[in-house]
Amino acid sequence: METKKTYQLLDKKTLNQSYFRWMMHNLVAMSYEYLEALGFAYSMQPVADRLYKDNPEERKKMLQRHALFYNTEPQLGALINGVVCGLEEQRALGNSEIDDSFINSLKIGLMGPIAGIGDSMIPGMLIPILLSIGMGLSADGGILGPIFYIITYNLIIVLGTRYLFFKGYELGAESVDLFVGKKAAQMTQAISVLGVIVIGGVAASYVNLNLPIVLDFGNAVVDVQLILDGIFPKLLPVVLVITSWYFMAKKGVTPLKMIATYFILAFTGVGLTYLIQMFF
């Protein structure tokens, strides 16, 4: 992906190596003390080798500088890697305005806003949209849905993150104005609202919960689900979604525990349904 910036000390091969290292290793060797720091430092190694091939001491200092605590949304976070590559290049060229403190401060300052925007865009909006389309394509049990999701998601992520990486390299410190401040906060809020709307649409379309209880009293037949639909259509799916959100977001219950609980409740519910229908 070509950029307007002229390559100086760093060539495109080195930048590609840095980009691929970040995308393939951003979440490896994680700990609460460092989180994504070692993945970031590993992605900077080709850059350090290129910039300080004749100065091993400066190379060592650069890698140590980028092995400190770091955490952001890794896909949109590729932009920060690109920005840091550009700044490290300028530092190596002797730009007196860019020192170790400036690079670290900018890197730390960007990781929060990028995390907020990225978490809203990727898991909050992009993934639910693609999953909803994929589920629709596989409604008849076909394999087209998973294929669509895998191919589309990876194409968007690979092409998008590579563009962001090289755009970050091109912009350098100017990228701060795009992701920090009032406009960035408004963008994050707008994407978050859109993500909530998307998740709501997916829940309404694909979450189903019915009570197949029909009570026969001889002169009258009572369909419990029909009564509920007359009061509030899709009431049970709404209750199920809100209950799931409450336990996972407020009580810290893991998704696996929620799935296991619903699995047990489903079997119990089916058994109770048969018992009720036997006696009525």
C-alpha positions as a printed Julia matrix, in Angstrom:
280×3 Matrix{Float64}:
   0.0     0.0    0.0
   1.77    3.14  -1.19
   1.87    6.25   0.96
   2.72    9.84   0.16
   5.62    9.82   2.58
   9.06    9.22   1.1
  10.9     6.29   2.64
  14.13    7.47   4.24
  15.9     5.08   6.59
  13.05    2.57   6.62
  12.12    0.74   3.44
   8.82   -0.89   2.59
  10.14   -4.39   3.3
  11.04   -3.41   6.88
   7.68   -1.75   7.44
   5.87   -4.81   6.11
   7.85   -7.02   8.48
   6.88   -4.78  11.4
   3.22   -4.79  10.35
   2.98   -8.58   9.95
   4.77   -9.19  13.25
   2.25   -7.0   15.06
  -0.79   -8.58  13.41
   0.43  -12.14  14.0
   1.91  -11.73  17.49
   0.14   -8.8   19.2
  -1.5   -11.0   21.86
   1.29  -13.5   22.5
   3.36  -13.66  25.71
   0.78  -11.58  27.56
   0.76  -10.92  31.29
  -1.02   -8.46  33.58
   2.25   -6.58  33.94
   2.94   -6.12  30.22
  -0.21   -7.16  28.26
   0.66   -6.39  24.59
   4.09   -4.85  25.29
   6.2    -7.8   24.17
   4.17   -8.15  20.97
   4.74   -4.44  20.3
   8.48   -4.73  20.99
   8.69   -7.77  18.71
   7.05   -5.8   15.9
   9.61   -3.01  16.4
  12.61   -5.34  16.12
  12.94   -5.12  12.28
  12.71   -1.32  12.59
  15.39   -1.24  15.3
  17.62   -3.54  13.22
  17.3    -1.2   10.26
  17.69    2.11  12.08
  20.54    1.08  14.38
  22.33   -1.7   12.52
  25.66   -0.04  13.35
  24.71    1.03  16.86
  23.74   -1.98  19.0
  23.42    0.11  22.16
  20.75    2.39  20.63
  19.02   -0.67  19.18
  18.86   -2.2   22.65
  17.49    1.03  24.17
  14.77    1.25  21.52
  13.55   -2.3   22.13
  13.62   -1.79  25.9
  11.61    1.41  25.43
   8.88   -0.5   23.63
   8.82   -3.45  26.03
   6.99   -1.43  28.7
   3.27   -1.85  29.5
   1.07   -1.43  26.44
  -2.53   -2.29  25.71
  -4.99   -1.28  23.0
  -7.41   -2.77  20.47
  -4.94   -4.65  18.22
  -6.63   -4.14  14.84
  -7.01   -0.37  14.95
  -3.88   -0.35  17.09
  -1.87   -1.03  13.92
  -2.12    2.72  13.37
  -0.04    3.35  16.51
   2.64    0.95  15.29
   2.85    2.91  12.06
   3.05    6.22  13.92
   5.84    4.91  16.16
   7.78    3.62  13.14
   7.64    7.1   11.61
   8.69    8.79  14.84
  11.56    6.35  15.46
  12.77    7.02  11.95
  12.73   10.79  12.55
  14.54   10.31  15.86
  17.23    8.24  14.16
  17.58   10.97  11.52
  18.44   13.43  14.3
  15.17   15.32  14.75
  15.76   17.06  18.09
  12.03   17.54  18.77
  11.45   13.78  18.91
  13.06   12.03  21.86
  12.33    8.92  23.92
   9.85   10.72  26.17
   7.92   12.19  23.24
   7.52    8.79  21.53
   6.45    7.03  24.73
   4.01    9.81  25.68
   2.38    9.79  22.26
   2.18    6.0   22.22
   0.55    5.89  25.68
  -1.72    8.81  24.81
  -3.03    7.09  21.7
  -3.6     3.6   23.08
  -6.65    4.61  25.16
  -8.63    6.45  22.44
  -7.75    3.79  19.86
  -8.94    1.07  22.26
 -12.26    2.87  22.77
 -12.89    3.36  19.06
 -11.61   -0.1   18.13
 -13.67   -1.95  20.76
 -16.77   -0.11  19.54
 -16.07   -0.77  15.86
 -14.74   -4.34  15.76
 -16.53   -6.47  18.41
 -19.31   -3.92  18.9
 -20.31   -3.31  15.28
 -18.37   -5.16  12.57
 -18.52   -8.67  14.04
 -22.28   -8.56  14.88
 -23.09   -7.29  11.38
 -21.04   -9.99   9.65
 -22.38  -12.69  11.99
 -25.97  -11.65  11.33
 -25.4   -11.86   7.58
 -23.63  -15.2    7.97
 -26.44  -16.63  10.12
 -28.97  -15.53   7.5
 -26.99  -17.27   4.75
 -26.87  -20.47   6.84
 -30.47  -20.43   8.01
 -31.1   -23.62   6.03
 -28.05  -25.34   7.53
 -25.71  -24.55   4.63
 -21.99  -23.8    4.93
 -22.13  -20.52   3.01
 -22.53  -18.44   6.19
 -19.28  -19.52   7.91
 -17.37  -19.18   4.62
 -18.76  -15.67   4.11
 -17.85  -14.64   7.66
 -14.3   -16.03   7.58
 -13.42  -14.54   4.19
 -15.12  -11.17   4.69
 -13.82  -10.58   8.21
 -10.24  -11.42   7.31
 -10.3    -9.3    4.15
 -11.62   -6.28   6.05
  -9.13   -6.72   8.89
  -6.06   -7.36   6.73
  -6.72   -4.59   4.22
  -7.94   -2.15   6.87
  -5.12   -2.67   9.35
  -2.45   -2.49   6.67
  -3.89    0.79   5.45
  -3.95    2.15   9.0
  -0.37    1.06   9.66
   1.02    2.86   6.61
  -1.26    5.86   7.15
   0.11    6.1   10.69
   3.66    5.97   9.32
   2.74    8.72   6.86
   1.06   11.01   9.41
   3.4    10.5   12.35
   2.59   12.82  15.26
  -0.18   14.52  13.24
  -2.39   11.47  13.86
  -2.89   12.61  17.47
  -5.34   15.27  16.29
  -7.52   12.59  14.68
  -7.87   10.3   17.69
  -7.54   12.48  20.78
  -9.96   15.21  21.77
 -13.6    16.15  21.3
 -14.02   14.71  17.8
 -12.58   11.36  18.86
 -14.97   11.22  21.82
 -17.93   12.0   19.56
 -16.81    9.34  17.1
 -16.5     6.75  19.85
 -19.95    7.58  21.2
 -21.54    7.42  17.73
 -19.95    4.05  16.96
 -20.99    2.7   20.38
 -24.63    3.71  19.77
 -24.54    2.15  16.31
 -23.08   -1.03  17.81
 -25.9    -1.23  20.36
 -28.47   -0.81  17.58
 -26.82   -3.56  15.53
 -26.7    -5.96  18.48
 -30.35   -5.18  19.22
 -31.29   -5.97  15.62
 -29.34   -9.23  15.7
 -30.99  -10.24  18.98
 -34.46   -9.47  17.66
 -33.85  -11.42  14.45
 -32.02  -14.5   15.67
 -32.79  -15.0   19.38
 -35.89  -17.16  19.75
 -37.52  -18.45  22.91
 -41.02  -19.91  22.94
 -43.17  -21.63  25.53
 -44.88  -24.5   23.68
 -47.44  -24.93  26.43
 -51.01  -25.49  25.32
 -53.52  -26.14  28.13
 -56.65  -28.03  27.13
 -59.51  -27.48  29.58
 -62.08  -29.22  27.43
 -64.23  -26.21  26.6
 -61.25  -23.93  26.21
 -57.69  -24.22  24.92
 -55.08  -21.86  26.32
 -51.94  -21.26  24.24
 -49.49  -19.62  26.64
 -47.15  -18.38  23.9
 -50.05  -16.84  21.95
 -51.13  -14.93  25.06
 -47.58  -13.63  25.63
 -47.3   -12.52  22.0
 -50.58  -10.65  22.36
 -49.24   -8.79  25.39
 -45.68   -8.17  24.17
 -44.35   -9.79  20.96
 -40.88  -11.26  21.42
 -41.1   -10.7   25.18
 -39.18  -13.85  26.13
 -36.21  -13.18  23.76
 -35.92   -9.66  25.23
 -35.92  -11.05  28.77
 -33.32  -13.64  27.76
 -30.98  -11.04  26.21
 -31.3    -8.64  29.15
 -30.77  -11.47  31.64
 -27.65  -12.64  29.78
 -26.26   -9.11  29.67
 -26.95   -8.58  33.38
 -25.18  -11.72  34.55
 -22.17  -11.3   32.24
 -21.73   -7.52  32.59
 -22.77   -6.98  36.2
 -22.1   -10.31  37.92
 -19.01  -11.42  36.0
 -20.5   -14.71  34.82
 -18.5   -16.13  31.9
 -20.16  -16.91  28.55
 -19.37  -20.62  28.98
 -21.21  -20.72  32.3
 -24.17  -18.93  30.74
 -24.28  -21.43  27.88
 -24.13  -24.36  30.31
 -26.88  -22.82  32.44
 -29.16  -22.3   29.43
 -28.41  -25.84  28.27
 -29.59  -27.24  31.61
 -32.61  -24.92  31.72
 -33.61  -25.95  28.19
 -33.65  -29.64  29.1
 -35.51  -28.89  32.34
 -38.02  -26.75  30.48
 -38.73  -29.43  27.9
 -39.29  -31.97  30.68
 -41.65  -29.67  32.56
 -43.55  -28.92  29.35
 -44.24  -32.61  28.78
 -45.31  -33.05  32.4
 -47.72  -30.12  32.23
 -49.22  -31.34  28.97
 -49.65  -34.82  30.44
 -51.76  -33.51  33.31
 -53.72  -30.92  31.38
